[in-house]
Short mmCIF file of C-alpha atoms in Angstrom, two decimals:
data_model
loop_
_atom_site.label_atom_id
_atom_site.label_comp_id
_atom_site.label_asym_id
_atom_site.label_seq_id
_atom_site.Cartn_x
_atom_site.Cartn_y
_atom_site.Cartn_z
CA UNK A 1 -10.20 -3.46 0.28
CA UNK A 2 -6.63 -2.34 1.06
CA UNK A 3 -4.51 -4.46 -1.26
CA UNK A 4 -1.30 -2.60 -0.37
CA UNK A 5 -1.19 -3.38 3.39
CA UNK A 6 -2.99 -6.70 3.65
CA UNK A 7 -1.14 -9.34 5.67
CA UNK A 8 -2.54 -12.86 5.88
CA UNK A 9 -2.59 -14.78 9.15
CA UNK A 10 -0.89 -18.12 9.56
CA UNK A 11 -4.25 -19.87 9.36
CA UNK A 12 -4.95 -18.31 5.99
CA UNK A 13 -1.59 -19.38 4.60
CA UNK A 14 -2.07 -22.95 5.79
CA UNK A 15 -5.58 -23.03 4.39
CA UNK A 16 -4.35 -21.84 1.03
CA UNK A 17 -2.23 -24.97 0.84
CA UNK A 18 -5.29 -27.05 1.68
CA UNK A 19 -7.42 -25.38 -0.96
CA UNK A 20 -4.71 -25.82 -3.58
CA UNK A 21 -4.44 -29.48 -2.67
CA UNK A 22 -8.20 -29.88 -2.80
CA UNK A 23 -8.25 -28.42 -6.27
CA UNK A 24 -5.52 -30.66 -7.61
CA UNK A 25 -7.04 -34.08 -8.18
CA UNK A 26 -9.17 -36.80 -6.62
CA UNK A 27 -9.27 -36.99 -2.83
CA UNK A 28 -6.08 -38.19 -1.16
CA UNK A 29 -5.26 -39.09 2.41
CA UNK A 30 -3.74 -36.32 4.49
CA UNK A 31 -3.48 -38.18 7.80
CA UNK A 32 -3.64 -41.89 8.48
CA UNK A 33 -4.09 -43.52 11.86
CA UNK A 34 -5.09 -46.86 13.29
CA UNK A 35 -8.43 -47.69 11.73
CA UNK A 36 -9.05 -44.30 10.15
CA UNK A 37 -7.88 -41.62 7.71
CA UNK A 38 -8.50 -37.93 7.05
CA UNK A 39 -8.79 -37.15 3.36
CA UNK A 40 -8.38 -33.96 1.42
CA UNK A 41 -12.13 -33.94 0.75
CA UNK A 42 -12.95 -34.28 4.43
CA UNK A 43 -10.55 -31.55 5.41
CA UNK A 44 -11.75 -29.25 2.63
CA UNK A 45 -15.39 -29.67 3.67
CA UNK A 46 -14.47 -28.79 7.25
CA UNK A 47 -12.55 -25.59 6.47
CA UNK A 48 -14.26 -24.19 3.38
CA UNK A 49 -16.91 -22.24 5.32
CA UNK A 50 -14.37 -20.46 7.49
CA UNK A 51 -13.59 -16.80 6.88
CA UNK A 52 -9.93 -17.71 6.37
CA UNK A 53 -10.73 -20.12 3.55
CA UNK A 54 -13.01 -17.54 1.95
CA UNK A 55 -10.16 -15.02 2.12
CA UNK A 56 -7.76 -17.44 0.49
CA UNK A 57 -10.04 -18.19 -2.45
CA UNK A 58 -10.77 -14.50 -3.01
CA UNK A 59 -7.06 -13.67 -3.00
CA UNK A 60 -6.28 -16.56 -5.35
CA UNK A 61 -8.97 -15.46 -7.76
CA UNK A 62 -7.90 -11.82 -7.77
CA UNK A 63 -4.29 -12.88 -8.32
CA UNK A 64 -5.16 -15.16 -11.24
CA UNK A 65 -7.37 -12.59 -12.97
CA UNK A 66 -4.89 -9.74 -12.60
CA UNK A 67 -1.85 -11.90 -13.38
CA UNK A 68 -3.36 -12.98 -16.67
CA UNK A 69 -4.09 -9.42 -17.78
CA UNK A 70 -1.29 -7.37 -16.19
CA UNK A 71 1.44 -9.89 -15.32
CA UNK A 72 3.89 -8.65 -17.93
CA UNK A 73 3.73 -5.15 -16.43
CA UNK A 74 5.04 -6.11 -12.98
CA UNK A 75 8.67 -7.17 -12.87
CA UNK A 76 10.48 -9.37 -10.39
CA UNK A 77 12.69 -6.37 -9.64
CA UNK A 78 9.71 -4.33 -8.42
CA UNK A 79 8.60 -7.14 -6.14
CA UNK A 80 12.10 -7.59 -4.73
CA UNK A 81 12.40 -3.86 -4.04
CA UNK A 82 9.28 -3.91 -1.88
CA UNK A 83 10.46 -7.07 -0.15
CA UNK A 84 13.90 -5.63 0.60
CA UNK A 85 12.37 -2.42 1.92
CA UNK A 86 10.28 -4.42 4.39
CA UNK A 87 13.32 -6.49 5.34
CA UNK A 88 15.31 -3.32 5.99
CA UNK A 89 12.50 -1.83 8.09
CA UNK A 90 12.32 -4.84 10.41
CA UNK A 91 16.01 -5.69 10.35
CA UNK A 92 16.99 -8.80 12.29
CA UNK A 93 13.35 -9.29 13.36
CA UNK A 94 12.11 -9.71 9.80
CA UNK A 95 12.19 -13.52 9.75
CA UNK A 96 10.21 -13.76 12.96
CA UNK A 97 7.70 -11.16 11.71
CA UNK A 98 7.09 -13.26 8.60
CA UNK A 99 6.79 -16.42 10.68
CA UNK A 100 4.25 -14.84 13.05
CA UNK A 101 2.19 -13.84 10.02
CA UNK A 102 2.33 -17.40 8.67
CA UNK A 103 4.41 -16.26 5.70
CA UNK A 104 7.59 -17.40 4.02
CA UNK A 105 9.79 -15.45 1.65
CA UNK A 106 7.97 -17.02 -1.29
CA UNK A 107 4.41 -16.46 -0.03
CA UNK A 108 5.17 -12.89 1.02
CA UNK A 109 6.64 -12.09 -2.40
CA UNK A 110 3.55 -13.63 -4.04
CA UNK A 111 1.40 -11.36 -1.89
CA UNK A 112 3.49 -8.34 -2.88
CA UNK A 113 3.10 -9.27 -6.54
CA UNK A 114 -0.69 -9.41 -6.27
CA UNK A 115 -0.68 -5.97 -4.64
CA UNK A 116 1.54 -4.58 -7.40
CA UNK A 117 -0.74 -6.04 -10.08
CA UNK A 118 -3.75 -4.30 -8.56
CA UNK A 119 -1.76 -1.06 -8.18
CA UNK A 120 -0.90 -1.17 -11.88
CA UNK A 121 -4.52 -1.80 -12.88
CA UNK A 122 -5.68 1.11 -10.71
CA UNK A 123 -3.03 3.35 -12.26
CA UNK A 124 -4.15 2.53 -15.81
CA UNK A 125 -7.81 3.06 -14.90
CA UNK A 126 -7.03 6.43 -13.29
CA UNK A 127 -4.99 7.59 -16.27
CA UNK A 128 -7.90 6.87 -18.61
CA UNK A 129 -10.09 9.22 -16.56
CA UNK A 130 -7.69 12.17 -16.63
CA UNK A 131 -9.14 15.36 -18.07
CA UNK A 132 -8.70 19.12 -17.71
CA UNK A 133 -11.23 19.35 -14.88
CA UNK A 134 -9.32 16.77 -12.86
CA UNK A 135 -6.04 18.60 -13.45
CA UNK A 136 -7.56 21.95 -12.47
CA UNK A 137 -9.04 20.54 -9.27
CA UNK A 138 -5.66 19.09 -8.26
CA UNK A 139 -3.94 22.36 -9.16
CA UNK A 140 -6.19 24.38 -6.84
CA UNK A 141 -4.85 22.62 -3.74
CA UNK A 142 -1.29 22.21 -4.98
CA UNK A 143 1.69 24.03 -3.48
CA UNK A 144 4.92 23.81 -5.55
CA UNK A 145 8.11 22.33 -4.17
CA UNK A 146 10.04 24.14 -1.46
CA UNK A 147 13.42 23.50 0.13
CA UNK A 148 13.57 23.46 3.90
CA UNK A 149 15.64 22.26 6.81
CA UNK A 150 13.78 20.13 9.32
CA UNK A 151 14.85 19.09 12.80
CA UNK A 152 12.89 16.18 14.25
CA UNK A 153 12.99 15.60 18.01
CA UNK A 154 11.50 13.08 20.41
CA UNK A 155 10.71 15.35 23.36
CA UNK A 156 9.05 18.75 23.60
CA UNK A 157 11.53 20.35 26.01
CA UNK A 158 14.46 19.73 23.69
CA UNK A 159 12.40 20.94 20.73
CA UNK A 160 11.60 24.23 22.47
CA UNK A 161 15.26 24.70 23.36
CA UNK A 162 16.38 24.03 19.78
CA UNK A 163 13.72 26.39 18.34
CA UNK A 164 14.84 29.14 20.70
CA UNK A 165 18.50 28.68 19.77
CA UNK A 166 17.64 28.74 16.06
CA UNK A 167 15.61 31.93 16.39
CA UNK A 168 18.45 33.52 18.35
CA UNK A 169 20.77 33.02 15.40
CA UNK A 170 22.55 29.74 16.11
CA UNK A 171 23.50 27.80 12.99
CA UNK A 172 20.45 25.75 11.97
CA UNK A 173 22.54 23.23 10.04
CA UNK A 174 24.64 22.42 13.08
CA UNK A 175 21.58 22.27 15.32
CA UNK A 176 20.09 19.69 12.97
CA UNK A 177 23.28 17.60 12.89
CA UNK A 178 23.55 17.68 16.68
CA UNK A 179 19.89 17.12 17.60
CA UNK A 180 17.70 15.73 14.82
CA UNK A 181 16.48 12.14 15.11
CA UNK A 182 15.72 11.93 11.38
CA UNK A 183 18.48 9.66 10.08
CA UNK A 184 17.69 10.49 6.45
CA UNK A 185 18.31 14.24 6.75
CA UNK A 186 20.31 15.05 9.90
CA UNK A 187 23.73 14.65 8.23
CA UNK A 188 22.60 17.14 5.57
CA UNK A 189 21.63 19.68 8.19
CA UNK A 190 17.99 18.61 7.94
CA UNK A 191 17.66 19.71 4.30
CA UNK A 192 14.83 18.22 2.27
CA UNK A 193 12.57 19.14 -0.62
CA UNK A 194 8.81 18.60 -0.77
CA UNK A 195 5.57 19.88 -2.24
CA UNK A 196 2.02 19.68 -0.90
CA UNK A 197 1.58 16.11 -2.13
CA UNK A 198 4.82 14.68 -0.75
CA UNK A 199 4.35 11.86 1.73
CA UNK A 200 7.76 11.93 3.44
CA UNK A 201 6.91 15.00 5.52
CA UNK A 202 3.92 15.20 7.94
CA UNK A 203 1.07 17.43 6.78
CA UNK A 204 1.37 19.78 9.76
CA UNK A 205 5.06 20.26 9.05
CA UNK A 206 4.39 20.99 5.39
CA UNK A 207 1.67 23.50 6.31
CA UNK A 208 3.99 25.32 8.70
CA UNK A 209 6.80 25.44 6.13
CA UNK A 210 4.52 26.80 3.40
CA UNK A 211 3.48 29.63 5.73
CA UNK A 212 7.05 30.84 6.33
CA UNK A 213 9.01 33.45 4.48
CA UNK A 214 12.43 32.45 3.14
CA UNK A 215 14.83 31.99 6.10
CA UNK A 216 11.89 32.02 8.48
CA UNK A 217 11.92 29.58 11.41
CA UNK A 218 8.83 27.90 12.80
CA UNK A 219 7.68 27.42 16.36
CA UNK A 220 7.67 23.84 17.63
CA UNK A 221 5.29 21.66 15.59
CA UNK A 222 3.76 18.70 17.40
CA UNK A 223 2.83 15.65 15.32
CA UNK A 224 1.05 12.77 17.03
CA UNK A 225 1.49 9.26 15.72
CA UNK A 226 -1.69 7.91 14.12
CA UNK A 227 -1.38 4.49 15.73
CA UNK A 228 -0.24 5.45 19.24
CA UNK A 229 -0.23 8.21 21.83
CA UNK A 230 3.39 9.13 21.13
CA UNK A 231 4.38 12.36 19.43
CA UNK A 232 7.30 13.84 17.52
CA UNK A 233 8.34 17.48 17.54
CA UNK A 234 9.66 19.48 14.62
CA UNK A 235 11.40 22.78 14.00
CA UNK A 236 11.49 24.01 10.40
CA UNK A 237 13.49 26.60 8.52
CA UNK A 238 12.36 27.51 5.00
CA UNK A 239 15.32 28.13 2.68
CA UNK A 240 13.79 28.32 -0.79
CA UNK A 241 10.38 28.57 -2.43
CA UNK A 242 8.96 29.67 -5.77
CA UNK A 243 5.80 31.53 -6.66
CA UNK A 244 2.99 29.33 -7.95
CA UNK A 245 2.46 29.59 -11.70
CA UNK A 246 -0.94 30.82 -12.85
CA UNK A 247 -1.08 28.00 -15.42
CA UNK A 248 -1.88 24.48 -14.24
CA UNK A 249 -0.25 23.11 -17.38
CA UNK A 250 3.16 24.01 -15.91
CA UNK A 251 2.63 21.29 -13.31
CA UNK A 252 0.85 18.75 -15.49
CA UNK A 253 3.31 15.90 -14.98
CA UNK A 254 3.32 16.29 -11.19
CA UNK A 255 -0.46 16.75 -11.05
CA UNK A 256 -0.89 13.51 -12.97
CA UNK A 257 1.25 11.70 -10.39
CA UNK A 258 -0.81 13.20 -7.58
CA UNK A 259 -4.18 12.27 -9.10
CA UNK A 260 -3.08 8.69 -9.79
CA UNK A 261 -1.57 8.30 -6.30
CA UNK A 262 -4.83 9.49 -4.73
CA UNK A 263 -6.77 6.87 -6.70
CA UNK A 264 -4.29 4.17 -5.70
CA UNK A 265 -4.96 4.88 -2.02
CA UNK A 266 -8.73 5.23 -2.38
CA UNK A 267 -10.39 2.06 -1.08
CA UNK A 268 -13.64 2.54 -2.96
CA UNK A 269 -11.82 3.23 -6.23
CA UNK A 270 -9.64 0.14 -5.79
CA UNK A 271 -12.79 -1.92 -5.21
CA UNK A 272 -14.33 -0.41 -8.33
CA UNK A 273 -11.34 -1.50 -10.42
CA UNK A 274 -11.33 -5.00 -8.94
CA UNK A 275 -15.06 -5.27 -9.57
CA UNK A 276 -14.62 -4.36 -13.23
CA UNK A 277 -11.81 -6.87 -13.76
CA UNK A 278 -13.64 -9.72 -12.01
CA UNK A 279 -16.81 -9.00 -13.96
CA UNK A 280 -14.92 -9.12 -17.25
CA UNK A 281 -13.32 -12.42 -16.17
CA UNK A 282 -16.81 -13.98 -15.99
CA UNK A 283 -16.38 -15.52 -12.54
CA UNK A 284 -18.50 -18.63 -11.94
CA UNK A 285 -18.64 -20.14 -8.45
CA UNK A 286 -19.10 -23.92 -8.41
CA UNK A 287 -19.40 -24.52 -4.67
CA UNK A 288 -22.30 -23.16 -2.61
CA UNK A 289 -19.92 -22.50 0.29
CA UNK A 290 -18.47 -19.62 -1.68
CA UNK A 291 -21.69 -18.30 -3.23
CA UNK A 292 -21.49 -14.91 -1.48
CA UNK A 293 -17.73 -14.49 -1.74
CA UNK A 294 -17.69 -12.17 -4.74
CA UNK A 295 -20.95 -10.26 -4.19
CA UNK A 296 -19.05 -7.27 -2.79
CA UNK A 297 -17.51 -6.90 -6.23
CA UNK A 298 -19.80 -8.35 -8.90
CA UNK A 299 -23.08 -9.45 -7.35
CA UNK A 300 -24.32 -12.80 -8.66
CA UNK A 301 -21.67 -15.20 -9.91
CA UNK A 302 -23.84 -17.95 -11.36
CA UNK A 303 -23.38 -20.33 -8.45
CA UNK A 304 -24.29 -23.90 -9.26
CA UNK A 305 -27.37 -25.35 -7.58
CA UNK A 306 -25.61 -28.20 -5.79
CA UNK A 307 -22.72 -28.16 -3.40
CA UNK A 308 -19.72 -29.67 -5.11
CA UNK A 309 -16.80 -31.62 -3.80
CA UNK A 310 -13.21 -30.50 -3.85
CA UNK A 311 -12.82 -31.73 -7.39
CA UNK A 312 -15.36 -29.26 -8.79
CA UNK A 313 -14.10 -26.40 -6.63
CA UNK A 314 -11.09 -26.09 -8.88
CA UNK A 315 -13.12 -23.88 -11.20
CA UNK A 316 -14.04 -21.40 -8.47
CA UNK A 317 -12.55 -18.52 -10.32
CA UNK A 318 -8.97 -19.75 -10.17
CA UNK A 319 -6.78 -22.75 -10.77
CA UNK A 320 -3.55 -23.76 -9.18
CA UNK A 321 -0.43 -22.78 -10.99
#
């Protein structure tokens, strides 16, 4: 379950409101019309078997369990930083992106907070498992930080021309400033630092850089986008590297970061952590409609034998806040 990238649909967000209302008190009218009404109970019984409603209750439960145990470890500042980064990425389109996803500023920040809570729990679990064998395994595939200049281009012909000019002695810094499409590095002549675990540089680019001698210049490196048929093209000049120490202890701090980051992106490990936390929270499902909801994490949840109304569903692993 990818808690970092999960975006709810509009239907899920609307249903979450319905579930919260259903959990609040005795049935109330939602809609009235000539000679008839639609109550919270009636609406709840219609939607509770949908996959969207199941998703809402699962998310609510995970949030409540992790908030209670780890809430003090996730600050409002952290949540706002993630939110602002998304806002910057989408720019003027951000509001419409949220709206299309059925989200508001408040619901999106709540979603971010849940993700951060799970991230923190995964981090603590991973740190408890650290030992010398784990460090040594990470060390074997680790390449220490290098400094390089990278020119990113959008078409192959231009990339080949730039690579040829660089190899013929033209100033690489100026070539980067004049041609690179990487806004983060072009004004610095393409200069950046990275090691084998860095995520800001594509793997193929890192591999090419690690294979160069100092002041060596690569051929054109083609990197295809994972979610489309488009490609970017890179030319790299290595400007500084250090020999790898024979002792893994010299990189212990960085290796710890790498090991934890790998766990935080491992779906099965995330599920393992969620399973442990939900099991310890002693989840009990009170409505048959949700009897299989948590089996992916904790198996049987002690579902009651009779289907309950909205009033009893309030104890389905979470309560409204």
